[in-house]
Short mmCIF file of C-alpha atoms in Angstrom, two decimals:
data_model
loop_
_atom_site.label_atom_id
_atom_site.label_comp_id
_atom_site.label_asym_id
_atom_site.label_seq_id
_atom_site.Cartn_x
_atom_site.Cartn_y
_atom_site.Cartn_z
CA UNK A 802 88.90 79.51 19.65
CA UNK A 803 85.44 79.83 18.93
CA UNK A 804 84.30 82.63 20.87
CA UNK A 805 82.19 82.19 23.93
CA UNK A 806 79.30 84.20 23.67
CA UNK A 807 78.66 82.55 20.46
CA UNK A 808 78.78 79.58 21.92
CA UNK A 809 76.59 80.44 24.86
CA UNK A 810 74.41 82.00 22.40
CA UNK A 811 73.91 79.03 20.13
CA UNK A 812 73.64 76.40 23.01
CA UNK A 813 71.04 78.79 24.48
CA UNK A 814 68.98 79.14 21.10
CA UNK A 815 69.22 75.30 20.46
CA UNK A 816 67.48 75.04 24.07
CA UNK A 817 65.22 77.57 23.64
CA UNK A 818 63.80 75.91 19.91
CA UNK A 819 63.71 72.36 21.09
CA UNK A 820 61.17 73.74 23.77
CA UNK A 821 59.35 75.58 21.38
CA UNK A 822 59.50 72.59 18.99
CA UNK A 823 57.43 70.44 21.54
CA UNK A 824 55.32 73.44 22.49
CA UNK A 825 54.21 73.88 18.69
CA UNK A 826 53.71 70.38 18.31
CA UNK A 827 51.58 69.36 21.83
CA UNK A 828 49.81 72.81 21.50
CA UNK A 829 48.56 71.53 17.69
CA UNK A 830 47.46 68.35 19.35
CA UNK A 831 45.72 69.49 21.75
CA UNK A 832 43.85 72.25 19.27
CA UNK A 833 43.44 69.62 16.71
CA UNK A 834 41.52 68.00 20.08
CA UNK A 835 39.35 70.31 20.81
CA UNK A 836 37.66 70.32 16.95
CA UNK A 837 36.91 66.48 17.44
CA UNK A 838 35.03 67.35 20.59
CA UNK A 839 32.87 70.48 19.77
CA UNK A 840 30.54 67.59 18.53
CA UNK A 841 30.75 66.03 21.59
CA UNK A 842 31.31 68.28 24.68
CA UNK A 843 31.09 72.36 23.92
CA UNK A 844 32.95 73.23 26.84
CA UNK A 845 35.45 70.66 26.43
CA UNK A 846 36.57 71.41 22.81
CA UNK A 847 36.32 75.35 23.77
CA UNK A 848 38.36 74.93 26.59
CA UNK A 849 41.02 73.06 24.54
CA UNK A 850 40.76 75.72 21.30
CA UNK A 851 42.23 77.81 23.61
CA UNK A 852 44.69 76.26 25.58
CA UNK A 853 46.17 74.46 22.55
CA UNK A 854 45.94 77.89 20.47
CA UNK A 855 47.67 79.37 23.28
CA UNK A 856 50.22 77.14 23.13
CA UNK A 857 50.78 77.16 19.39
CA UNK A 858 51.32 80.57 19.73
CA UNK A 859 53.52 80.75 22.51
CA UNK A 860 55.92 78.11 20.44
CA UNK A 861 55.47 79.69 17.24
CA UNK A 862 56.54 82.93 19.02
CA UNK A 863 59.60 81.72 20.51
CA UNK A 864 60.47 79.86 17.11
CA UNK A 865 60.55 83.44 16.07
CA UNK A 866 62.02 85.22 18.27
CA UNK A 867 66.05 86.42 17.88
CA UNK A 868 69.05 85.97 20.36
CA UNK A 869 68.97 89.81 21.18
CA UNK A 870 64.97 89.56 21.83
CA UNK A 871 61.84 89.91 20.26
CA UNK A 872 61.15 91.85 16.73
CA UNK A 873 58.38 93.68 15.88
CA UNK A 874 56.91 91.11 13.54
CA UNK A 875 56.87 88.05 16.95
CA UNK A 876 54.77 91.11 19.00
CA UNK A 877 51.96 90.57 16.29
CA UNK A 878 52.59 87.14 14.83
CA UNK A 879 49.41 85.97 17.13
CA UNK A 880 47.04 88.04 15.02
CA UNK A 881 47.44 86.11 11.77
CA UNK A 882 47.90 82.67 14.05
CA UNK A 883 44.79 83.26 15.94
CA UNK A 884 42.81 84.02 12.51
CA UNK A 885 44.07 81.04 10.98
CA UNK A 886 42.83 78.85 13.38
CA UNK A 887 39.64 80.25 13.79
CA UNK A 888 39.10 80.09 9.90
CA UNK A 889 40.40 76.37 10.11
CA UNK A 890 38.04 75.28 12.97
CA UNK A 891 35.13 77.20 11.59
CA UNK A 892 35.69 75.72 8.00
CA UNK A 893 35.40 71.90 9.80
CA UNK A 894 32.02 72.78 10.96
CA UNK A 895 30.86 74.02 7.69
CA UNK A 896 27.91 71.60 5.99
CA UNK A 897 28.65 72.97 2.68
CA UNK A 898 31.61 71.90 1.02
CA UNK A 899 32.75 75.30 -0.77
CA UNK A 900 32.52 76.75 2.42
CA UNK A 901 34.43 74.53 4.25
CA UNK A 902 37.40 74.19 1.47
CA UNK A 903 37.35 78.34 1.48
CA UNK A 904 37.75 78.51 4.86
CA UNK A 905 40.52 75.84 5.50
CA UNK A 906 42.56 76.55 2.84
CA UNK A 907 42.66 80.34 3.59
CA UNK A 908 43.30 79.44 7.29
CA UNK A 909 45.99 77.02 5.82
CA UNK A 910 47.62 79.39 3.47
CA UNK A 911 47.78 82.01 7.07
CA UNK A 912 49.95 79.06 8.75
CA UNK A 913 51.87 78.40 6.00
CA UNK A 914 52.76 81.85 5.74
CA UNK A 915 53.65 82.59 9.70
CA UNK A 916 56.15 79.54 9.07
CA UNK A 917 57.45 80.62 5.94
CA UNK A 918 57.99 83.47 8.17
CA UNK A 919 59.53 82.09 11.11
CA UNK A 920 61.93 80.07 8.56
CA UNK A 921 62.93 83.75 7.66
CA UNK A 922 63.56 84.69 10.91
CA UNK A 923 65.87 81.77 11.93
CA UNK A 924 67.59 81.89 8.55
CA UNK A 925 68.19 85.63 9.87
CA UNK A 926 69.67 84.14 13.30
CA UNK A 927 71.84 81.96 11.59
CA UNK A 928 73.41 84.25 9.42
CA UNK A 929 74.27 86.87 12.39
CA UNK A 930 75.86 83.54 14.42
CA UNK A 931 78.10 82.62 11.73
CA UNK A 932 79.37 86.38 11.09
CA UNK A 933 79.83 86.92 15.05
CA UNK A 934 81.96 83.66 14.71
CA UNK A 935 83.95 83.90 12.09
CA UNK A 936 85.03 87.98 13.60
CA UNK A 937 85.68 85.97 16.68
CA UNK A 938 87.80 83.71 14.79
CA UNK A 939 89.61 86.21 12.97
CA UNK A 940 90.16 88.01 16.34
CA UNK A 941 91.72 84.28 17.81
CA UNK A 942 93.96 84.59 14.54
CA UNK A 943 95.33 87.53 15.00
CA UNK A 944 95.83 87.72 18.74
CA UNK A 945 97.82 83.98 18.37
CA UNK A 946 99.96 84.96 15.69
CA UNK A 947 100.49 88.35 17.62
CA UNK A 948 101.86 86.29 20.66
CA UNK A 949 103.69 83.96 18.46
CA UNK A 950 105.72 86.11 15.99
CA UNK A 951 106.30 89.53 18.39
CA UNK A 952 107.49 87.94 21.12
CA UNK A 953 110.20 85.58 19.23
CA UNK A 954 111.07 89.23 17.21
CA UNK A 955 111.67 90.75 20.39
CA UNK A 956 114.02 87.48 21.57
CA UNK A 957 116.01 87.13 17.54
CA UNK A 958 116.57 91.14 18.03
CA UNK A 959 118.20 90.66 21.25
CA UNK A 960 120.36 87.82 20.19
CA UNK A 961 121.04 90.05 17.01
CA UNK A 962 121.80 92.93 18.64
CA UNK A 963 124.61 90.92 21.03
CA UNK A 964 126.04 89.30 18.01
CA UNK A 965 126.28 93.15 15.90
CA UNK A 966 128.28 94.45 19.32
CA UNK A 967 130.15 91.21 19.79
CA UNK A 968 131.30 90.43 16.10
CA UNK A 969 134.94 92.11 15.93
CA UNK A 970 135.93 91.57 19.45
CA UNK A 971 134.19 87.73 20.40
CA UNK A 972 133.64 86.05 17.31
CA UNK A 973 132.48 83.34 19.17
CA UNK A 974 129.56 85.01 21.13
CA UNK A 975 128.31 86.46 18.31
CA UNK A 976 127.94 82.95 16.33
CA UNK A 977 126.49 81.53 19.80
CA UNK A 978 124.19 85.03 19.76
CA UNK A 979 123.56 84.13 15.94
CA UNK A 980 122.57 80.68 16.51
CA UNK A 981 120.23 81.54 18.85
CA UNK A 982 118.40 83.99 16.84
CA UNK A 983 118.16 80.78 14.46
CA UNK A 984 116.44 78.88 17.14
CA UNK A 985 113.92 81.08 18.19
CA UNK A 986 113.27 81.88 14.42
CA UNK A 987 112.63 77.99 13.90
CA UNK A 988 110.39 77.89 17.14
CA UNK A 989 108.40 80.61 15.97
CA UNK A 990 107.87 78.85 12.97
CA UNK A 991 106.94 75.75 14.50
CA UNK A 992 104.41 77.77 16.84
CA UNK A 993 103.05 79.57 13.90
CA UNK A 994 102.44 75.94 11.79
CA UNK A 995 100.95 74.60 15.29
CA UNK A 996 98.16 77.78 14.97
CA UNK A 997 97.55 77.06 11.79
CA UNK A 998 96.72 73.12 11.84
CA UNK A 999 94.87 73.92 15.28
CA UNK A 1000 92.58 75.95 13.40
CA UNK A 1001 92.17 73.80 10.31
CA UNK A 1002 91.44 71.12 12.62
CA UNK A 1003 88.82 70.52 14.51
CA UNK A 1004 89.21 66.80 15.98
CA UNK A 1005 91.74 68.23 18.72
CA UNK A 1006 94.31 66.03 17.92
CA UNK A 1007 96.71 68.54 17.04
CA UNK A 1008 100.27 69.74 18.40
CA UNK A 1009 99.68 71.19 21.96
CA UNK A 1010 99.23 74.45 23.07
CA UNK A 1011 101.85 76.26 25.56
CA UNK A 1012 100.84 76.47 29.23
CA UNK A 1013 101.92 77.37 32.72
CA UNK A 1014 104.31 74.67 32.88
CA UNK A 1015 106.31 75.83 30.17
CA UNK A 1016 107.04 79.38 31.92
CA UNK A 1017 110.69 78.55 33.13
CA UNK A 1018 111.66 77.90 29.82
CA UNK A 1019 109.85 80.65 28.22
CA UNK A 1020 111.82 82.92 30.62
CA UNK A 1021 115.19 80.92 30.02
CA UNK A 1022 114.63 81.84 26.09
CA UNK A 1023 114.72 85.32 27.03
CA UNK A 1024 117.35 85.61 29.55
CA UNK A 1025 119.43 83.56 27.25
CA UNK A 1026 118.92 86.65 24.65
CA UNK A 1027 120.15 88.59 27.04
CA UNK A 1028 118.04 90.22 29.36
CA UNK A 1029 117.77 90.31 32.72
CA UNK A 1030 114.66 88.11 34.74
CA UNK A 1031 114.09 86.91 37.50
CA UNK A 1032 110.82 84.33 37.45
CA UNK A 1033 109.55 83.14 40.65
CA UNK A 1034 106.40 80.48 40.70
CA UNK A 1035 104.75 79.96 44.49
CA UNK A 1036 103.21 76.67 44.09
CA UNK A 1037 103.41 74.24 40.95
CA UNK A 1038 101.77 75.00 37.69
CA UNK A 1039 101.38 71.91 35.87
CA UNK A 1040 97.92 70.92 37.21
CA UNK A 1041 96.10 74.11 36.14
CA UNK A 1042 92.88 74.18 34.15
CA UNK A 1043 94.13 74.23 30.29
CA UNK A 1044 92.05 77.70 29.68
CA UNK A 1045 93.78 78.89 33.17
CA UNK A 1046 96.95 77.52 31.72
CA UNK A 1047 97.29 79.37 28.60
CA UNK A 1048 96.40 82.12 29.24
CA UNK A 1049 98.85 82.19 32.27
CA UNK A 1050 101.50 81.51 29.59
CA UNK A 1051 99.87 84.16 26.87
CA UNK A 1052 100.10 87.38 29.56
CA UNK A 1053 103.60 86.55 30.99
CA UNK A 1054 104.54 86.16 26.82
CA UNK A 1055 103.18 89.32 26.52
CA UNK A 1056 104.56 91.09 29.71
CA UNK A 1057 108.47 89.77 28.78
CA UNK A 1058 107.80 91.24 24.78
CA UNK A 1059 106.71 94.75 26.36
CA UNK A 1060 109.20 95.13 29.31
CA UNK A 1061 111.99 94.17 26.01
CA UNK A 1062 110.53 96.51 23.74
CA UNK A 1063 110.05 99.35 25.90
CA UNK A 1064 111.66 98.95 29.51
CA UNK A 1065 115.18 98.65 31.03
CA UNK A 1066 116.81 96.97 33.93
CA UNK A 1067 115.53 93.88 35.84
CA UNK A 1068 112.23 92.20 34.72
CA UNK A 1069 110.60 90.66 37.72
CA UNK A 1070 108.28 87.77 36.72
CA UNK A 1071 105.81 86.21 39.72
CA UNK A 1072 103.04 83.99 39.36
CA UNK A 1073 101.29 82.87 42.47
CA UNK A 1074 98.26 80.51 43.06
CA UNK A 1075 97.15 80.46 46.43
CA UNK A 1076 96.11 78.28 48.78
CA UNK A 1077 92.77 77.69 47.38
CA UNK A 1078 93.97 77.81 43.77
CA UNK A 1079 90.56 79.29 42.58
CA UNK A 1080 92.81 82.17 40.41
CA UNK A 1081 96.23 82.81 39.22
CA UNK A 1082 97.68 86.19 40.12
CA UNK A 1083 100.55 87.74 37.66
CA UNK A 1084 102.89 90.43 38.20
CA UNK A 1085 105.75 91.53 35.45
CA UNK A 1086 107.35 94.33 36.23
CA UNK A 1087 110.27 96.43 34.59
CA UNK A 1088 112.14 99.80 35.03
CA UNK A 1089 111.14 102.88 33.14
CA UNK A 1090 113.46 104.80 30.65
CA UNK A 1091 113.75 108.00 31.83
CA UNK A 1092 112.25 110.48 30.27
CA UNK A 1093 110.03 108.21 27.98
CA UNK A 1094 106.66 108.84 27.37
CA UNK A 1095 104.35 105.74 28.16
CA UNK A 1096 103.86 103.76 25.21
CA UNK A 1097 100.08 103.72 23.66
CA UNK A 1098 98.47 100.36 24.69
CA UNK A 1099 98.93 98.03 21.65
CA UNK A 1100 96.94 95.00 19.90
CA UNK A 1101 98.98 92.29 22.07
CA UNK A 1102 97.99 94.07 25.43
CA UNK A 1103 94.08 95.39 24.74
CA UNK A 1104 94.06 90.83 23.31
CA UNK A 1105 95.51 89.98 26.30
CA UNK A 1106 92.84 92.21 27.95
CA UNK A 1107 90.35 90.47 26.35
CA UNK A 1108 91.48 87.22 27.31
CA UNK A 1109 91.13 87.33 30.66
CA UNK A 1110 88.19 89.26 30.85
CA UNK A 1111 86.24 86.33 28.67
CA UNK A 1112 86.82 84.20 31.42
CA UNK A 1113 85.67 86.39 34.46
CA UNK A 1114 89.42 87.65 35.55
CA UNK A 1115 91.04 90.97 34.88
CA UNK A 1116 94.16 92.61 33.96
CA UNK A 1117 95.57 96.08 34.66
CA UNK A 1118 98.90 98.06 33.24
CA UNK A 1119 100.82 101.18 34.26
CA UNK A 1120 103.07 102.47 36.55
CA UNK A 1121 103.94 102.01 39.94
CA UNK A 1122 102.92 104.39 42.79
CA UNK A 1123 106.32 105.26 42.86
CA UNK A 1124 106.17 106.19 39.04
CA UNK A 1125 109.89 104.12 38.41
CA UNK A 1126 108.79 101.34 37.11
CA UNK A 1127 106.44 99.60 35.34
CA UNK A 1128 104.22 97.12 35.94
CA UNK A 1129 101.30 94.39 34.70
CA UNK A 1130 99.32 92.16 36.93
CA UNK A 1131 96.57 90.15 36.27
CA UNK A 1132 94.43 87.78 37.88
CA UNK A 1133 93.11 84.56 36.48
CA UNK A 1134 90.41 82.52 37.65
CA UNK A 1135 91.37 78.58 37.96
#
């Protein structure tokens, strides 16, 4: 997942040079104007010196301006414009051809080095985009294959733990409990291949990506490896927004890892969209062990964090007022 203020930056930058692009090039016009009618109409071909000057600048200005703001270098960049186009337009009125070639081509060489420039400048932009993406993508790597491998650990140790406790005394169970273990291991691995082709490729076409629906069985996987969860869903989930939708299915993922890992008891699962469906609100919650210390937030939860916050919701951990239990809700806008 490319990340989204990248995105917004770039569309926002694209905008922001096609503008300029048409400001450079109507403000050159209508400069380039103004020299044909100094002959003709003093006023007139002052008048549009300055307005099209004006606008060169302006255009030239934004061409070199960065996503954070302006540098230093834009704040003055209409000192060397504004020279070169006086030299240019005073060089056309020269009589005397040395003159007029000194005083053109200096003028020139000014313009050609504010775009030179400006080409620096955007080369600069570019550079910055493509490093805040690819940390971004990095980040998308690791929080997917987080989600993916730790929570079908958590599940295979489960199983593996009922089939080490069952082995002399139920042979059977502990096969069933072994066998199980196998499946989640082969799931994970199919999850883990779907990550990987999604971000090789970029057509969209590839394997899809878990969602709200798929909660009931993502909660059957782990009460099968023997924990205990209830799950309870107030409305259907299938017609959610796809962002909505994963990461509905990401923070519950995450919530049944944690309460495995570190809780006891029941773990109470409840996802409910109301009436207006414009969010999603979670709540996973799971006894304490006594005595524990509370775990330091980990990479899964501050990504899951994350997550939600990107798209405007939020997401809180720790205990319950009462201190006995423990407990993650989150809301998620639709």
């Amino acid at each position: 997942m490319v990340a989204e203020g990248a995105l917004h930056d770039a569309g926002t930058d694209a905008r922001s040079r096609r503008s300029a692009h048409w400001l450079v090039v109507v403000g050159f016009v209508i400069w380039s104007t103004g020299l044909g009618l100094w002959g003709v109409w003093g006023v007139g071909g002052l008048a549009a010196n300055l307005a099209g000057g004006a606008a060169l600048i302006i255009g030239l200005e934004q061409l070199a301006r960065r996503s954070s703001g302006s540098s230093p270098t834009v704040r003055w960049l209409s000192v060397p414009v504004s020279i070169s186009l006086i030299l240019i337009s005073q060089g056309v009125g020269q009589s005397d051809f040395v003159a007029r070639v000194a005083l053109v081509g200096i003028g020139t060489l000014g313009m050609v080095l504010v775009f030179l420039r400006i080409l620096d400048e955007r080369l600069a932009i570019e550079r910055q985009l493509a490093e805040r993406t690819l940390v971004d993508e990095r980040r998308r790597l690791a929080g997917e294959v987080h989600d993916v491998v730790g929570h079908t650990l958590s599940a295979s140790m489960l199983h593996t733990t009922a089939a080490r406790l069952s082995v002399r005394s139920d042979p059977d169970a502990a096969i069933a409990s072994l066998e199980r273990a196998e499946q989640q291991g082969r799931r994970s691995m199919d999850d883990i291949r779907s990550v990987v082709h999604l971000l090789r490729d970029d057509s969209g076409d590839g394997p899809p990506t878990p969602s709200a629906g798929d909660l009931p069985e993502l909660v059957e996987g782990v009460r099968a490896a023997g924990a205990d969860v209830t799950y309870a869903a107030s409305s259907d989930l299938d017609d959610l927004p796809a962002m909505t939708a994963l990461t509905v299915y990401r923070v519950v993922q995450e919530g049944l890892t944690n309460a495995v890992r570190h809780g006891t008891g029941t773990i109470e699962v409840t996802v409910d969209v109301p009436g207006t469906r414009d969010h999603v609100d979670v709540r996973i919650s799971n006894d304490r062990v006594a005595g524990a210390a509370p775990a330091p937030p980990g990479s899964g939860l501050t990504g899951k964090r994350e997550r939600v916050t990107a798209i405007g919701g939020t997401l809180d951990v720790g205990a319950a007022p009462d201190g006995h239990r423990w407990v993650l809700s989150a809301r998620i806008p639709t």
